[in-house]
Coordinates of N, CA, C and O in Angstrom, one line a residue:
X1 N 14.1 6.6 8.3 CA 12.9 7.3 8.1 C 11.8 6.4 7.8 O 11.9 5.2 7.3
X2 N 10.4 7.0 8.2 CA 9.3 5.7 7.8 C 8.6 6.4 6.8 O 8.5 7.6 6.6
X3 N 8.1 5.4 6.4 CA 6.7 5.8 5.4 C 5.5 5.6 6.2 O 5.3 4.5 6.6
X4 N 4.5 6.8 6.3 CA 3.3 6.6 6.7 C 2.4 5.8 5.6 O 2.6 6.3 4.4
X5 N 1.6 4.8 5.7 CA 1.1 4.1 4.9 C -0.5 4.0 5.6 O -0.5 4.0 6.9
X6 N -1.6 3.8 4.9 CA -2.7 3.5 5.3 C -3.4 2.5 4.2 O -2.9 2.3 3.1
X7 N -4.5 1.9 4.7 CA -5.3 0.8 3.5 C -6.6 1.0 4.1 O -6.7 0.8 5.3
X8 N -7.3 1.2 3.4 CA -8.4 1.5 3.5 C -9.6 1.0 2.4 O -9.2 0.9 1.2
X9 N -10.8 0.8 2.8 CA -12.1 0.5 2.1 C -12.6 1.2 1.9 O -12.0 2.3 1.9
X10 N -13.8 1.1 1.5 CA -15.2 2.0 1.3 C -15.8 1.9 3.1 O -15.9 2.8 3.8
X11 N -16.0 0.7 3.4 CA -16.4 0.5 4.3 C -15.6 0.7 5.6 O -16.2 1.2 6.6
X12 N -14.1 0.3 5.9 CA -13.6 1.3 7.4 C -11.7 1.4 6.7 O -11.2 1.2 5.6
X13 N -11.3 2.0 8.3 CA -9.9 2.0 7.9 C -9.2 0.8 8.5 O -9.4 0.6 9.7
X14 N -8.3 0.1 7.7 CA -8.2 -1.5 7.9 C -6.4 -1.4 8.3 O -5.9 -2.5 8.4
X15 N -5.6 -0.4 8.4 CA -4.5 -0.2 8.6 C -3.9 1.5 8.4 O -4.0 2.2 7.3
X16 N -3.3 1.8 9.5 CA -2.7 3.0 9.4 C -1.2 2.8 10.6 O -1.1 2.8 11.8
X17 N -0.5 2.7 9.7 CA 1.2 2.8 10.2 C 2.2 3.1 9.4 O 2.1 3.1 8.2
X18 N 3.6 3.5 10.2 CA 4.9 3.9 9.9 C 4.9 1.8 9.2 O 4.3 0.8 9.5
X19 N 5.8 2.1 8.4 CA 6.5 1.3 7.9 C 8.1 1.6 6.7 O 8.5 2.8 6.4
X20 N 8.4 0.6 6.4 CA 9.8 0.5 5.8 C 9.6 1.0 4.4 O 10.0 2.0 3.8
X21 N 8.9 -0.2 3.9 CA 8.4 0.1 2.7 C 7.3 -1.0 2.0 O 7.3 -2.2 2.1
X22 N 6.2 0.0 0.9 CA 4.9 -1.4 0.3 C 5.3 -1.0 -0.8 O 5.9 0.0 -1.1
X23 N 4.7 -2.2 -1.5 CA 4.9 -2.8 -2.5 C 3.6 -3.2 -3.4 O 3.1 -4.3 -3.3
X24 N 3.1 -2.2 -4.1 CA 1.7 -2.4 -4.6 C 1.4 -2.6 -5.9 O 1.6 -1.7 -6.8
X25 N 0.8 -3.9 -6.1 CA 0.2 -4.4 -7.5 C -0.4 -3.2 -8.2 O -1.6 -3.1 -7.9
X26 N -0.1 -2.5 -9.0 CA -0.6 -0.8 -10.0 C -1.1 -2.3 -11.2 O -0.9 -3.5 -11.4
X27 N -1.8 -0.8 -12.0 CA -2.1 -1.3 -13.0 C -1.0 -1.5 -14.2 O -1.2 -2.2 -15.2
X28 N 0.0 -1.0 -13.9 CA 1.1 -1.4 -15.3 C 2.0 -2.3 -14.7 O 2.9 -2.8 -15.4
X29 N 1.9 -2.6 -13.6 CA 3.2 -3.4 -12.8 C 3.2 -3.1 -11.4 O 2.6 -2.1 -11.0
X30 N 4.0 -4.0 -10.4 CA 3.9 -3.6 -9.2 C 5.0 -2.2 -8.9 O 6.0 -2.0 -9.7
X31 N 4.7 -1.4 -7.8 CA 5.7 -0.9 -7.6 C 6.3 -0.5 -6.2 O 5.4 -0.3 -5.4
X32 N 7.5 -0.2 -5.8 CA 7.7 0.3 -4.5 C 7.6 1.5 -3.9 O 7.8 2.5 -4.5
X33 N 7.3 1.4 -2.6 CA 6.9 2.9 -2.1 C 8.0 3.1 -0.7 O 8.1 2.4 0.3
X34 N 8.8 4.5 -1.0 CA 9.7 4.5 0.4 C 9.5 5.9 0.7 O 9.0 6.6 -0.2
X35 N 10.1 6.7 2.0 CA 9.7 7.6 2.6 C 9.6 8.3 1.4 O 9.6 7.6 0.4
X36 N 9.6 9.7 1.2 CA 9.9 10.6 0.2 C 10.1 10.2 -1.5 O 10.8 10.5 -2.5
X37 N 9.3 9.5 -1.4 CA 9.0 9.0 -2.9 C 7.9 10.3 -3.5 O 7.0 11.0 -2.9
X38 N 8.3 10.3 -4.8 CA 7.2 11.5 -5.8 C 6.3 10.9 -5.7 O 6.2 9.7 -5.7
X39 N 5.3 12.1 -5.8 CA 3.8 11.9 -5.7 C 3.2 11.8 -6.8 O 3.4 12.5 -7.7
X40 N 2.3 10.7 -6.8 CA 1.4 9.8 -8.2 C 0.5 9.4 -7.3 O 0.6 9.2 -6.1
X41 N -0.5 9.2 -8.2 CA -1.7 8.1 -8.4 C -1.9 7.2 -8.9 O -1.6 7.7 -10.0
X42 N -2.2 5.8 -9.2 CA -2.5 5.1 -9.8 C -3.7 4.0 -9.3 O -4.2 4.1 -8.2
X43 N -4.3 2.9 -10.6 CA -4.9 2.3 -9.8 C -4.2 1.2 -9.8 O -3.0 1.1 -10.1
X44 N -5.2 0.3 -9.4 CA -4.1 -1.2 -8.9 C -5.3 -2.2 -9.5 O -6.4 -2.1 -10.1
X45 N -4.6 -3.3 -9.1 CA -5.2 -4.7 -9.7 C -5.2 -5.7 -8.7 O -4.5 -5.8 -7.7
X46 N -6.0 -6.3 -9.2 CA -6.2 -7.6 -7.6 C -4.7 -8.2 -7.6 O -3.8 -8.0 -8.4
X47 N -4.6 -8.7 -6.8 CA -2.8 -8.7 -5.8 C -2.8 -8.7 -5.0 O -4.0 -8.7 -4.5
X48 N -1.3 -8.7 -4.0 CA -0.8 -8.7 -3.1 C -0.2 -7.4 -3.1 O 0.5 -7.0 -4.1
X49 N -0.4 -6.8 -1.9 CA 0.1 -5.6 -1.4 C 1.3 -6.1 -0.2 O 1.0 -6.6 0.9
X50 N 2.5 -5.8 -0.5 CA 3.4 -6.0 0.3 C 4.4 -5.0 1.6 O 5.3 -4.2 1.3
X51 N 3.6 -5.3 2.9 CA 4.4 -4.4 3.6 C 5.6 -4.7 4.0 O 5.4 -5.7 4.6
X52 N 7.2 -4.2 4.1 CA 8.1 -4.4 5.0 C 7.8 -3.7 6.1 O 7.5 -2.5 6.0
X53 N 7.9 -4.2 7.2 CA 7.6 -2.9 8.4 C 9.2 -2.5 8.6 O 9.4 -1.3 8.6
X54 N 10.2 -3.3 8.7 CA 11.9 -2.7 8.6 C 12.5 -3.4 7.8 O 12.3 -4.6 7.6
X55 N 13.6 -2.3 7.1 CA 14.4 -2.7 6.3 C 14.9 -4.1 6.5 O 15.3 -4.4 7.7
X56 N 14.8 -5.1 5.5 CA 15.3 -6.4 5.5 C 14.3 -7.2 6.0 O 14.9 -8.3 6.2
X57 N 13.4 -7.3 6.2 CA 12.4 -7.7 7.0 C 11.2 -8.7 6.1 O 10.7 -8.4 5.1
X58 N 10.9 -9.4 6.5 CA 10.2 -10.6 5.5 C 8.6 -9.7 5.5 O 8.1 -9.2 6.5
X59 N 8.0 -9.6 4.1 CA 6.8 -8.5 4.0 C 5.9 -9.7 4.9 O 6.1 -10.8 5.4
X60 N 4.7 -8.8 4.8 CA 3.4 -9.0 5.2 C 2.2 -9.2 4.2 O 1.5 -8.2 4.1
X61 N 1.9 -10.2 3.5 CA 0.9 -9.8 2.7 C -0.4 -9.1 2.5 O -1.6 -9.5 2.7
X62 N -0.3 -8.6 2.3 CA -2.1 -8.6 2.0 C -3.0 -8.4 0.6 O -2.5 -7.7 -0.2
X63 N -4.3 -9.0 0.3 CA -4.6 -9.2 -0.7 C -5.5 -8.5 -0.6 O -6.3 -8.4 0.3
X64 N -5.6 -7.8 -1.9 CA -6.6 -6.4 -2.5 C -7.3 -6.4 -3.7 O -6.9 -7.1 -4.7
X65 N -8.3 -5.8 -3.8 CA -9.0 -6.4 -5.2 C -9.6 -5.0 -5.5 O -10.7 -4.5 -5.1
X66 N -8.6 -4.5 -6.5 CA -9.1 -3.4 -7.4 C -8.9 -2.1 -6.3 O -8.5 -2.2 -5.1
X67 N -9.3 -0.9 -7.0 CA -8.9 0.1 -6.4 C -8.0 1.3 -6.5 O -7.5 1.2 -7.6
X68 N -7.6 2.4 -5.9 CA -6.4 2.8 -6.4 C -4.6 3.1 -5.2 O -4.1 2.5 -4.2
X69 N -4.3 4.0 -5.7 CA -2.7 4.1 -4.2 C -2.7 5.5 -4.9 O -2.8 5.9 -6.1
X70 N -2.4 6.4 -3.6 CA -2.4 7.8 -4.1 C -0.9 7.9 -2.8 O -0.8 7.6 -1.6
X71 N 0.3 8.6 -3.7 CA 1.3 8.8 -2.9 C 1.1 10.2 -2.7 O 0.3 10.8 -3.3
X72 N 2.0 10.7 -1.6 CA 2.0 12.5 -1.2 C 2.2 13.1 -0.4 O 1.9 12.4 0.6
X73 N 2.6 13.8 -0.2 CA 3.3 14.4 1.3 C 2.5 14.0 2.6 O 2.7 14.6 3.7
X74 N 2.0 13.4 2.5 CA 1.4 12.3 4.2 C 1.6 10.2 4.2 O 1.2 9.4 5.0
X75 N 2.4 10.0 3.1 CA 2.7 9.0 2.5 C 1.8 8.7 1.5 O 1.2 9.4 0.6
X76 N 1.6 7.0 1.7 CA 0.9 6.5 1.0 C -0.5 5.7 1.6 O -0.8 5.3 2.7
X77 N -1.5 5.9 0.2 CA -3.3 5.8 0.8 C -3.4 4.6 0.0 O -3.0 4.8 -1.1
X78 N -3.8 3.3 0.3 CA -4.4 2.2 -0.3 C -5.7 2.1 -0.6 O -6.2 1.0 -0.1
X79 N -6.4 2.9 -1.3 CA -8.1 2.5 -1.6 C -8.6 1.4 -2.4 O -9.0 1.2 -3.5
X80 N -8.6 0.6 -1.5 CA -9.0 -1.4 -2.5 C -10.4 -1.3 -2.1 O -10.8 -1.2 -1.0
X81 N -11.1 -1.5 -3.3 CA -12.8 -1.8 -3.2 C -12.4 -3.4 -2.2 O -13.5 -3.8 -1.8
X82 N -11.6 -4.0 -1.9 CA -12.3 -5.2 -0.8 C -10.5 -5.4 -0.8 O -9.5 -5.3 -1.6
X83 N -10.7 -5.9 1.0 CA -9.6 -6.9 1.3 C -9.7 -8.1 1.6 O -10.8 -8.4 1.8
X84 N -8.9 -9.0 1.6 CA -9.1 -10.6 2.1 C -8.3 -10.4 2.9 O -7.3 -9.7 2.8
X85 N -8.6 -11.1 4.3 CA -8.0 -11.4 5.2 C -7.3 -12.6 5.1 O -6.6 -13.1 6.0

């Protein structure tokens, strides 16, 4: 099963895909996100956002600065005030 995952700005939408599982810098710690995970909000902290796109699969970085991750029955939403490419 996939997790829908998106990351997004203020300014556009910077990724929207099925993936395995992310891995996102929260403000108490990082944590993991997989299909049917309970729904929360939190915010996050500058970091690396880690996607697996399949199981076993070496992640994908990406670096985010502030913001928050809202999980829920459409997956998971990455709202980072700014990405680094």
């Amino acid at each position: 099963m996939a997790l829908h995952f998106e990351l997004v700005t203020p300014a556009k939408l910077v990724r929207s895909e099925d993936v395995h599982m992310v891995v996102v810098p929260g403000a108490e710690g990082e944590f993991g996100v997989l299909e049917g995970h309970a729904p929360f909000v939190s915010t996050i902290r500058d970091g690396a956002v880690q996607v697996y796109k399949t199981e076993g699969a070496a992640p994908e970085v990406i670096e985010v600065r502030g913001g928050f991750a809202e999980v829920g029955a459409n997956g998971l939403t990455v709202l980072a005030e700014q990405v680094e490419a």
